[in-house]
């Protein structure tokens, strides 16, 4: 692993640490720093999308979360976060699609099953 990759992952982790404690401006700056170096970094896109959602920037949140899923379709975390954001915004049909895709990969995914139970 080269120094640039280590630096990117360190910056990403620092951004996540800031996000966890509610320091969203700092987190956004760090996630954007990662994305400047690596525009197709799916985890940075997902984390930035989550922060946007936390601060009420829902259009931007959806763009980032959808891009994260597009960049890493196998990421159940990205799909679940996108599904939960869709649910929060009342986009239930879109949420169901993501939840069923999660279950295709992991049929016993408790969080996906829990959210789908609300529709029954």
PDB file of C-alpha atoms in Angstrom:
ATOM      1  CA  UNK A   1       0.000   0.000   0.000  1.00  0.00           C
ATOM      2  CA  UNK A   2       1.466   3.342  -0.929  1.00  0.00           C
ATOM      3  CA  UNK A   3       1.616   6.535   1.102  1.00  0.00           C
ATOM      4  CA  UNK A   4      -1.205   8.231  -0.836  1.00  0.00           C
ATOM      5  CA  UNK A   5      -3.607   5.374  -0.055  1.00  0.00           C
ATOM      6  CA  UNK A   6      -2.632   5.426   3.623  1.00  0.00           C
ATOM      7  CA  UNK A   7      -3.107   9.200   3.704  1.00  0.00           C
ATOM      8  CA  UNK A   8      -6.513   8.940   2.023  1.00  0.00           C
ATOM      9  CA  UNK A   9      -7.692   6.281   4.455  1.00  0.00           C
ATOM     10  CA  UNK A  10      -6.362   8.285   7.416  1.00  0.00           C
ATOM     11  CA  UNK A  11      -8.212  11.376   6.196  1.00  0.00           C
ATOM     12  CA  UNK A  12     -11.380   9.323   5.704  1.00  0.00           C
ATOM     13  CA  UNK A  13     -11.127   7.923   9.234  1.00  0.00           C
ATOM     14  CA  UNK A  14     -10.608  11.415  10.650  1.00  0.00           C
ATOM     15  CA  UNK A  15     -13.720  12.567   8.785  1.00  0.00           C
ATOM     16  CA  UNK A  16     -15.730   9.670  10.208  1.00  0.00           C
ATOM     17  CA  UNK A  17     -14.490  10.519  13.701  1.00  0.00           C
ATOM     18  CA  UNK A  18     -15.663  14.124  13.264  1.00  0.00           C
ATOM     19  CA  UNK A  19     -19.027  12.934  11.871  1.00  0.00           C
ATOM     20  CA  UNK A  20     -19.582  10.665  14.877  1.00  0.00           C
ATOM     21  CA  UNK A  21     -19.223  13.546  17.336  1.00  0.00           C
ATOM     22  CA  UNK A  22     -21.362  15.922  15.264  1.00  0.00           C
ATOM     23  CA  UNK A  23     -18.553  18.080  13.873  1.00  0.00           C
ATOM     24  CA  UNK A  24     -20.114  18.127  10.434  1.00  0.00           C
ATOM     25  CA  UNK A  25     -18.188  21.035   8.888  1.00  0.00           C
ATOM     26  CA  UNK A  26     -14.907  19.356   9.759  1.00  0.00           C
ATOM     27  CA  UNK A  27     -16.183  15.999   8.513  1.00  0.00           C
ATOM     28  CA  UNK A  28     -17.341  17.472   5.200  1.00  0.00           C
ATOM     29  CA  UNK A  29     -13.989  19.169   4.665  1.00  0.00           C
ATOM     30  CA  UNK A  30     -12.149  15.884   5.218  1.00  0.00           C
ATOM     31  CA  UNK A  31     -14.487  13.841   3.014  1.00  0.00           C
ATOM     32  CA  UNK A  32     -14.121  16.440   0.270  1.00  0.00           C
ATOM     33  CA  UNK A  33     -10.339  16.250   0.679  1.00  0.00           C
ATOM     34  CA  UNK A  34     -10.520  12.497   0.072  1.00  0.00           C
ATOM     35  CA  UNK A  35     -12.754  13.057  -2.953  1.00  0.00           C
ATOM     36  CA  UNK A  36     -10.363  15.609  -4.435  1.00  0.00           C
ATOM     37  CA  UNK A  37      -7.639  12.964  -4.346  1.00  0.00           C
ATOM     38  CA  UNK A  38      -9.926  10.078  -5.303  1.00  0.00           C
ATOM     39  CA  UNK A  39     -13.260  11.202  -6.832  1.00  0.00           C
ATOM     40  CA  UNK A  40     -14.572   7.640  -7.086  1.00  0.00           C
ATOM     41  CA  UNK A  41     -14.033   6.727  -3.429  1.00  0.00           C
ATOM     42  CA  UNK A  42     -17.367   5.074  -2.532  1.00  0.00           C
ATOM     43  CA  UNK A  43     -16.979   5.230   1.254  1.00  0.00           C
ATOM     44  CA  UNK A  44     -16.145   8.950   1.172  1.00  0.00           C
ATOM     45  CA  UNK A  45     -19.216   9.537  -1.034  1.00  0.00           C
ATOM     46  CA  UNK A  46     -21.404   7.575   1.388  1.00  0.00           C
ATOM     47  CA  UNK A  47     -20.067   9.376   4.449  1.00  0.00           C
ATOM     48  CA  UNK A  48     -20.469  12.784   2.786  1.00  0.00           C
ATOM     49  CA  UNK A  49     -24.019  11.817   1.809  1.00  0.00           C
ATOM     50  CA  UNK A  50     -24.795  10.913   5.413  1.00  0.00           C
ATOM     51  CA  UNK A  51     -23.470  14.243   6.685  1.00  0.00           C
ATOM     52  CA  UNK A  52     -25.521  16.106   4.087  1.00  0.00           C
ATOM     53  CA  UNK A  53     -28.590  14.255   5.335  1.00  0.00           C
ATOM     54  CA  UNK A  54     -27.785  15.084   8.955  1.00  0.00           C
ATOM     55  CA  UNK A  55     -27.669  18.807   8.163  1.00  0.00           C
ATOM     56  CA  UNK A  56     -30.799  18.817   5.989  1.00  0.00           C
ATOM     57  CA  UNK A  57     -29.162  18.972   2.549  1.00  0.00           C
ATOM     58  CA  UNK A  58     -31.312  16.129   1.257  1.00  0.00           C
ATOM     59  CA  UNK A  59     -30.849  16.614  -2.493  1.00  0.00           C
ATOM     60  CA  UNK A  60     -27.081  16.575  -2.039  1.00  0.00           C
ATOM     61  CA  UNK A  61     -27.377  13.613   0.306  1.00  0.00           C
ATOM     62  CA  UNK A  62     -29.223  11.555  -2.289  1.00  0.00           C
ATOM     63  CA  UNK A  63     -26.711  12.446  -5.014  1.00  0.00           C
ATOM     64  CA  UNK A  64     -23.786  11.275  -2.881  1.00  0.00           C
ATOM     65  CA  UNK A  65     -25.501   8.133  -1.567  1.00  0.00           C
ATOM     66  CA  UNK A  66     -26.698   7.130  -5.034  1.00  0.00           C
ATOM     67  CA  UNK A  67     -23.192   7.660  -6.382  1.00  0.00           C
ATOM     68  CA  UNK A  68     -21.740   5.565  -3.544  1.00  0.00           C
ATOM     69  CA  UNK A  69     -24.071   2.695  -4.483  1.00  0.00           C
ATOM     70  CA  UNK A  70     -23.220   3.141  -8.156  1.00  0.00           C
ATOM     71  CA  UNK A  71     -19.489   3.020  -7.408  1.00  0.00           C
ATOM     72  CA  UNK A  72     -19.783   0.006  -5.093  1.00  0.00           C
ATOM     73  CA  UNK A  73     -22.994  -1.924  -5.807  1.00  0.00           C
ATOM     74  CA  UNK A  74     -21.908  -4.675  -3.400  1.00  0.00           C
ATOM     75  CA  UNK A  75     -21.798  -2.307  -0.409  1.00  0.00           C
ATOM     76  CA  UNK A  76     -24.718  -3.213   1.818  1.00  0.00           C
ATOM     77  CA  UNK A  77     -23.910  -0.222   4.048  1.00  0.00           C
ATOM     78  CA  UNK A  78     -24.285   2.167   1.127  1.00  0.00           C
ATOM     79  CA  UNK A  79     -27.546   0.526   0.023  1.00  0.00           C
ATOM     80  CA  UNK A  80     -28.969   0.564   3.544  1.00  0.00           C
ATOM     81  CA  UNK A  81     -28.054   4.211   4.048  1.00  0.00           C
ATOM     82  CA  UNK A  82     -29.619   5.097   0.714  1.00  0.00           C
ATOM     83  CA  UNK A  83     -32.751   3.083   1.592  1.00  0.00           C
ATOM     84  CA  UNK A  84     -33.071   4.788   4.984  1.00  0.00           C
ATOM     85  CA  UNK A  85     -32.671   8.203   3.394  1.00  0.00           C
ATOM     86  CA  UNK A  86     -35.338   7.360   0.824  1.00  0.00           C
ATOM     87  CA  UNK A  87     -37.630   6.258   3.663  1.00  0.00           C
ATOM     88  CA  UNK A  88     -36.985   9.431   5.617  1.00  0.00           C
ATOM     89  CA  UNK A  89     -37.927  11.460   2.544  1.00  0.00           C
ATOM     90  CA  UNK A  90     -41.075   9.405   1.866  1.00  0.00           C
ATOM     91  CA  UNK A  91     -39.611   7.793  -1.254  1.00  0.00           C
ATOM     92  CA  UNK A  92     -40.936   4.392  -0.234  1.00  0.00           C
ATOM     93  CA  UNK A  93     -40.832   2.677  -3.631  1.00  0.00           C
ATOM     94  CA  UNK A  94     -37.180   3.619  -4.099  1.00  0.00           C
ATOM     95  CA  UNK A  95     -36.443   2.458  -0.558  1.00  0.00           C
ATOM     96  CA  UNK A  96     -38.072  -0.921  -1.164  1.00  0.00           C
ATOM     97  CA  UNK A  97     -35.926  -1.491  -4.255  1.00  0.00           C
ATOM     98  CA  UNK A  98     -32.756  -0.924  -2.229  1.00  0.00           C
ATOM     99  CA  UNK A  99     -33.968  -3.060   0.674  1.00  0.00           C
ATOM    100  CA  UNK A 100     -34.802  -5.969  -1.629  1.00  0.00           C
ATOM    101  CA  UNK A 101     -31.377  -5.651  -3.278  1.00  0.00           C
ATOM    102  CA  UNK A 102     -29.782  -5.889   0.161  1.00  0.00           C
ATOM    103  CA  UNK A 103     -31.793  -9.041   0.843  1.00  0.00           C
ATOM    104  CA  UNK A 104     -30.684 -10.564  -2.467  1.00  0.00           C
ATOM    105  CA  UNK A 105     -27.106 -10.374  -1.190  1.00  0.00           C
ATOM    106  CA  UNK A 106     -27.878 -11.194   2.437  1.00  0.00           C
ATOM    107  CA  UNK A 107     -31.313 -12.820   2.902  1.00  0.00           C
ATOM    108  CA  UNK A 108     -31.160 -12.586   6.714  1.00  0.00           C
ATOM    109  CA  UNK A 109     -30.109  -8.917   6.852  1.00  0.00           C
ATOM    110  CA  UNK A 110     -31.917  -7.881  10.037  1.00  0.00           C
ATOM    111  CA  UNK A 111     -32.041  -4.147   9.331  1.00  0.00           C
ATOM    112  CA  UNK A 112     -33.448  -4.617   5.821  1.00  0.00           C
ATOM    113  CA  UNK A 113     -36.035  -7.103   7.108  1.00  0.00           C
ATOM    114  CA  UNK A 114     -37.013  -4.727   9.909  1.00  0.00           C
ATOM    115  CA  UNK A 115     -37.564  -1.841   7.504  1.00  0.00           C
ATOM    116  CA  UNK A 116     -39.512  -3.963   5.012  1.00  0.00           C
ATOM    117  CA  UNK A 117     -41.783  -5.163   7.831  1.00  0.00           C
ATOM    118  CA  UNK A 118     -43.202  -1.622   8.054  1.00  0.00           C
ATOM    119  CA  UNK A 119     -44.715  -2.063   4.574  1.00  0.00           C
ATOM    120  CA  UNK A 120     -46.587  -5.238   5.452  1.00  0.00           C
TER     121      UNK A 120
END
